[in-house]
Amino acid sequence: MADIHSSDAFVEFERVQKSYDGENLVVKDLNLVMPKGEFLTMLGPSGSGKTTCLMMLAGFETATHGDIRLDGESINNIPPHKRGIGMVFQNYALFPHMTVAENLSFPLEVRKMGKSEREAKVKRVLDMVQMGEFGGRRPAQLSGGQQQRIALARALVFEAELVLMDEPLGALDKQLREHMQFEIKRIADNLGITVVYVTHDQTEALTMSDRVAVFDDGRIQQLAPPDTLYEQPENSFVAQFIGENNTLEGVVKEINGDVALVRLDDGELIDCKPVNVSKPGERTRVSIRPERVEYNKERLQEGVHTLKAEVMEFIYMGDIFRTRLKVAGNDEFIIKTRNAPDQVRLQPGTQIEIGWLPQDCRALDA
Amino acid sequence: MSDQTTSGPVLAADGTPLKRSLARALRLQKMRALALIAPLLLFVLITFIAPIADMLFRSVENQIVSETLPQTVVALADWDPTTGEAPDEAVYRALAADLKVAVEDKTHTRLGSRLNYELTGASSLFRKSGRKVKRMDLESDTSFKEAFTDIDRKWGEVAIWETIQTYSPKYTNGYFLNAVDMRKGPDGPEARPENQQIYMMLFGRTLFMSLVITMSCIILGYPVAWLLANLPTRTSNLLMILVLLPFWTSLLVRTSAWKVMLQQQGVINDTLVWLGLVADDARLVMINNQFGTIVAMTHILLPFMILPMYSVMQTIQPSYLRAAKSMGATNWTAFWRVYFPQSVPGIGAGSILVFILSIGYYITPEIVGGNTGTFISNRIAYHISSSLNWGLAAALGAILLAVVLLLYYVYDKIVGIDNVKLGG
């Protein structure tokens, strides 16, 4: 966040709070700065405040406190229809009594645009989402994926610079969803529009976004590009929420610069990178990604601490092997290995030793 | 699986044609389903369909003349009323013979009242003649024409004979002509004199007032239905109870309550006078006229409008309005272009319901309608229970039924019956 200055901010949330009942804050002190052209995803479990943030930006909810700015202007008191923000809804909200073309020309009509201009724009946007021949159909005659495209087209047809998407792919099956993720990203990049995308699907967030804001409990827990988010989670919520994660609990024994020595609860010692811990004696939760765990002794670095582990279960998943281990009293410890020709298939009951690079193992808040 | 390469019908496993064995398999199911609904079907047939069919048949039935005066009808067949002269002696002799039998069976008074619908005075004429015809002797008496004109000189005039001749066939369109303010004349159907015309005006008034009632139900009910569909559940449940409360109150009580409210010494007038808005000697007339009927019936039929509207509006997601607004539509445009068209099926269902209910409404117009606010149904009830002209009542009812069916058809053509939703 530090590298973006308010001067090139396009969308800006400043100290925004939202409460529905006057007792609980749904959004607590939200600060967010987005430059033009960014694809930002708000990711979080349900009830984390992400949709509320989107609705405040769209104008359907008012902020209880704080300032929301669009292109430098405060929009707190501007009604939704004057904000000029495109929006794709969770259930598409295509008007059932209008044809596809009428749906698309609706935002142009309310802008009092001429008929020929409207038709040209509708045709252009239909071609863009590859639905050129469907202008005369009713939404009910389209499949889920086609409706999705039309909903996208309708948000884009009036050339909004900012488009909000509220879990737009939630109703599609997996294959179509993956295809549409790519499609939406491609169109957004081509048009250079700014997108705020809300989802609870972390894969979607990682694959599509320039940056991801992870929401929990009404706050942004971490705002970072996908790779940073995955590899360097700043707290245990983010580590747990994004991707698969192994957790071990213990107490910090000592910190030497970039390496912290942690004594796990069963007495074993491991090396970690201190992230959310500052002094010896603090409780910590250590997070390691399953694919960063090594059990082949030849590949382990000299002098690193290793842990004894017992293989509980071996699952063949095609491209990878997923092995469940019992490590330091935790029998939900997962490791993932690539299905390479020389890869060993661990049999349940086998005793092995595991280790990792200290920087892959992050000591987070307890 | 049958072999598709061989020609001919597809065969089942045992060699019979597949269609036939499918029909056989389904027949048992159909019989079982039919047996389940049979009691209701019989009940409806006996208590609903059959009486209606019988009533409708009465609107054309006219056997009483030919059954009571069989010989007279035959003898009168050749008489030409346009000559302006009474029929000849043979007809009077036949009449004497027929009346003697009728008096014994006591059917002559019934014939009298039947003919009285068409010719005023026929009832008393037959009653008077019935008493005196006993003294006539078919064997010895010579001039029956003289004898009858002695009883009443009406027997010597053309009118009564013309009526008997016109209504001698077994079936007649006379009731229907009567129901549309016409009558059978010597040269076929003709309009009744203007001071006797009433039914077309009543039909027109019934349709007009039903339309007004339907419109006021739409206008009053739409916002309520909208609130019901959009308020939080707890509040909307409370509102729903308020909407349904009149449903659980007796119709008679509600109508009488309006009488209390609207009459000249009633609550509203008293309040207006007390407030000084209306002078004591110029109290508003709000009951026993069209206004009273419209007010009371709008109130009574309102739930039938609100409920279908509500169930349709409930299915309209709020995201449609949000979507419209996000695209730049003002609140009004979003409502008018997006919300309202989707709520039209509810308006359609409510309108059909209210209109058809009100077109046949009886109790409320009877109590608060006075002279100017009554419906055609009140006239039908009058003919059923007071004037006992069931044929005319049946004809009026049949026309009412036809009008409703016609309107339903027109509605289907214009709005489309598929666009009517009662929910979901």
CSV table of N, CA and C in Angstrom, one decimal, chain A residues 33 47 71 73 75 84 110 116 118 127 133 169 177 203 205 220 222 238 241 266 271 281 317 343:
chain,number,residue,atom,x,y,z
A,33,VAL,N,-6.7,2.3,-1.1
A,33,VAL,CA,-6.4,3.2,-2.2
A,33,VAL,C,-6.2,2.4,-3.4
A,47,GLY,N,-19.9,-12.5,5.7
A,47,GLY,CA,-20.1,-11.7,6.9
A,47,GLY,C,-18.8,-11.0,7.3
A,71,ASP,N,-12.1,9.2,-8.1
A,71,ASP,CA,-11.4,10.2,-8.9
A,71,ASP,C,-11.2,11.5,-8.2
A,73,GLU,N,-13.1,12.9,-5.9
A,73,GLU,CA,-14.3,13.6,-5.4
A,73,GLU,C,-15.0,12.7,-4.4
A,75,ILE,N,-17.9,10.9,-2.9
A,75,ILE,CA,-19.2,10.4,-3.4
A,75,ILE,C,-20.2,10.0,-2.4
A,84,GLY,N,-22.2,6.6,-12.0
A,84,GLY,CA,-21.6,6.1,-13.2
A,84,GLY,C,-20.7,4.9,-13.0
A,110,VAL,N,-31.5,5.5,-20.6
A,110,VAL,CA,-31.7,6.5,-19.5
A,110,VAL,C,-30.6,7.6,-19.6
A,116,SER,N,-29.6,5.2,-33.1
A,116,SER,CA,-28.5,4.5,-33.9
A,116,SER,C,-27.2,4.3,-33.1
A,118,ARG,N,-27.2,3.9,-29.9
A,118,ARG,CA,-27.4,2.8,-28.9
A,118,ARG,C,-27.2,1.5,-29.6
A,127,ASP,N,-20.6,-8.2,-29.3
A,127,ASP,CA,-19.5,-8.9,-30.0
A,127,ASP,C,-18.4,-9.1,-29.1
A,133,GLU,N,-25.2,-13.0,-31.6
A,133,GLU,CA,-26.5,-13.5,-32.2
A,133,GLU,C,-27.6,-13.6,-31.2
A,169,LEU,N,-19.5,-15.1,-10.5
A,169,LEU,CA,-19.3,-16.5,-11.1
A,169,LEU,C,-19.8,-17.5,-10.1
A,177,ARG,N,-16.7,-21.6,-14.8
A,177,ARG,CA,-16.2,-20.5,-13.9
A,177,ARG,C,-14.7,-20.2,-14.3
A,203,THR,N,-9.2,-19.2,-5.0
A,203,THR,CA,-8.5,-19.5,-6.3
A,203,THR,C,-8.9,-18.4,-7.3
A,205,ALA,N,-9.7,-15.3,-6.7
A,205,ALA,CA,-9.0,-14.1,-6.3
A,205,ALA,C,-7.5,-14.2,-6.7
A,220,ILE,N,-9.5,-5.1,6.7
A,220,ILE,CA,-8.6,-5.7,5.7
A,220,ILE,C,-7.5,-6.3,6.4
A,222,GLN,N,-5.0,-8.2,5.0
A,222,GLN,CA,-3.8,-8.0,4.2
A,222,GLN,C,-4.2,-7.6,2.8
A,238,VAL,N,-4.8,-14.9,7.3
A,238,VAL,CA,-4.6,-15.0,5.9
A,238,VAL,C,-3.9,-16.3,5.5
A,241,PHE,N,-6.6,-18.8,5.4
A,241,PHE,CA,-7.7,-18.6,4.4
A,241,PHE,C,-7.2,-18.8,3.0
A,266,ASP,N,5.3,-29.8,21.9
A,266,ASP,CA,5.8,-31.1,22.4
A,266,ASP,C,7.3,-31.1,22.6
A,271,ASP,N,13.3,-23.8,13.1
A,271,ASP,CA,13.7,-22.5,12.7
A,271,ASP,C,12.5,-21.9,11.9
A,281,GLY,N,9.5,-15.8,24.3
A,281,GLY,CA,8.5,-16.0,25.3
A,281,GLY,C,7.1,-15.8,24.8
A,317,MET,N,-3.5,-38.0,-6.3
A,317,MET,CA,-4.4,-37.0,-6.9
A,317,MET,C,-4.0,-36.8,-8.4
A,343,GLN,N,9.7,-39.9,-7.7
A,343,GLN,CA,9.1,-39.5,-6.4
A,343,GLN,C,8.7,-40.8,-5.6
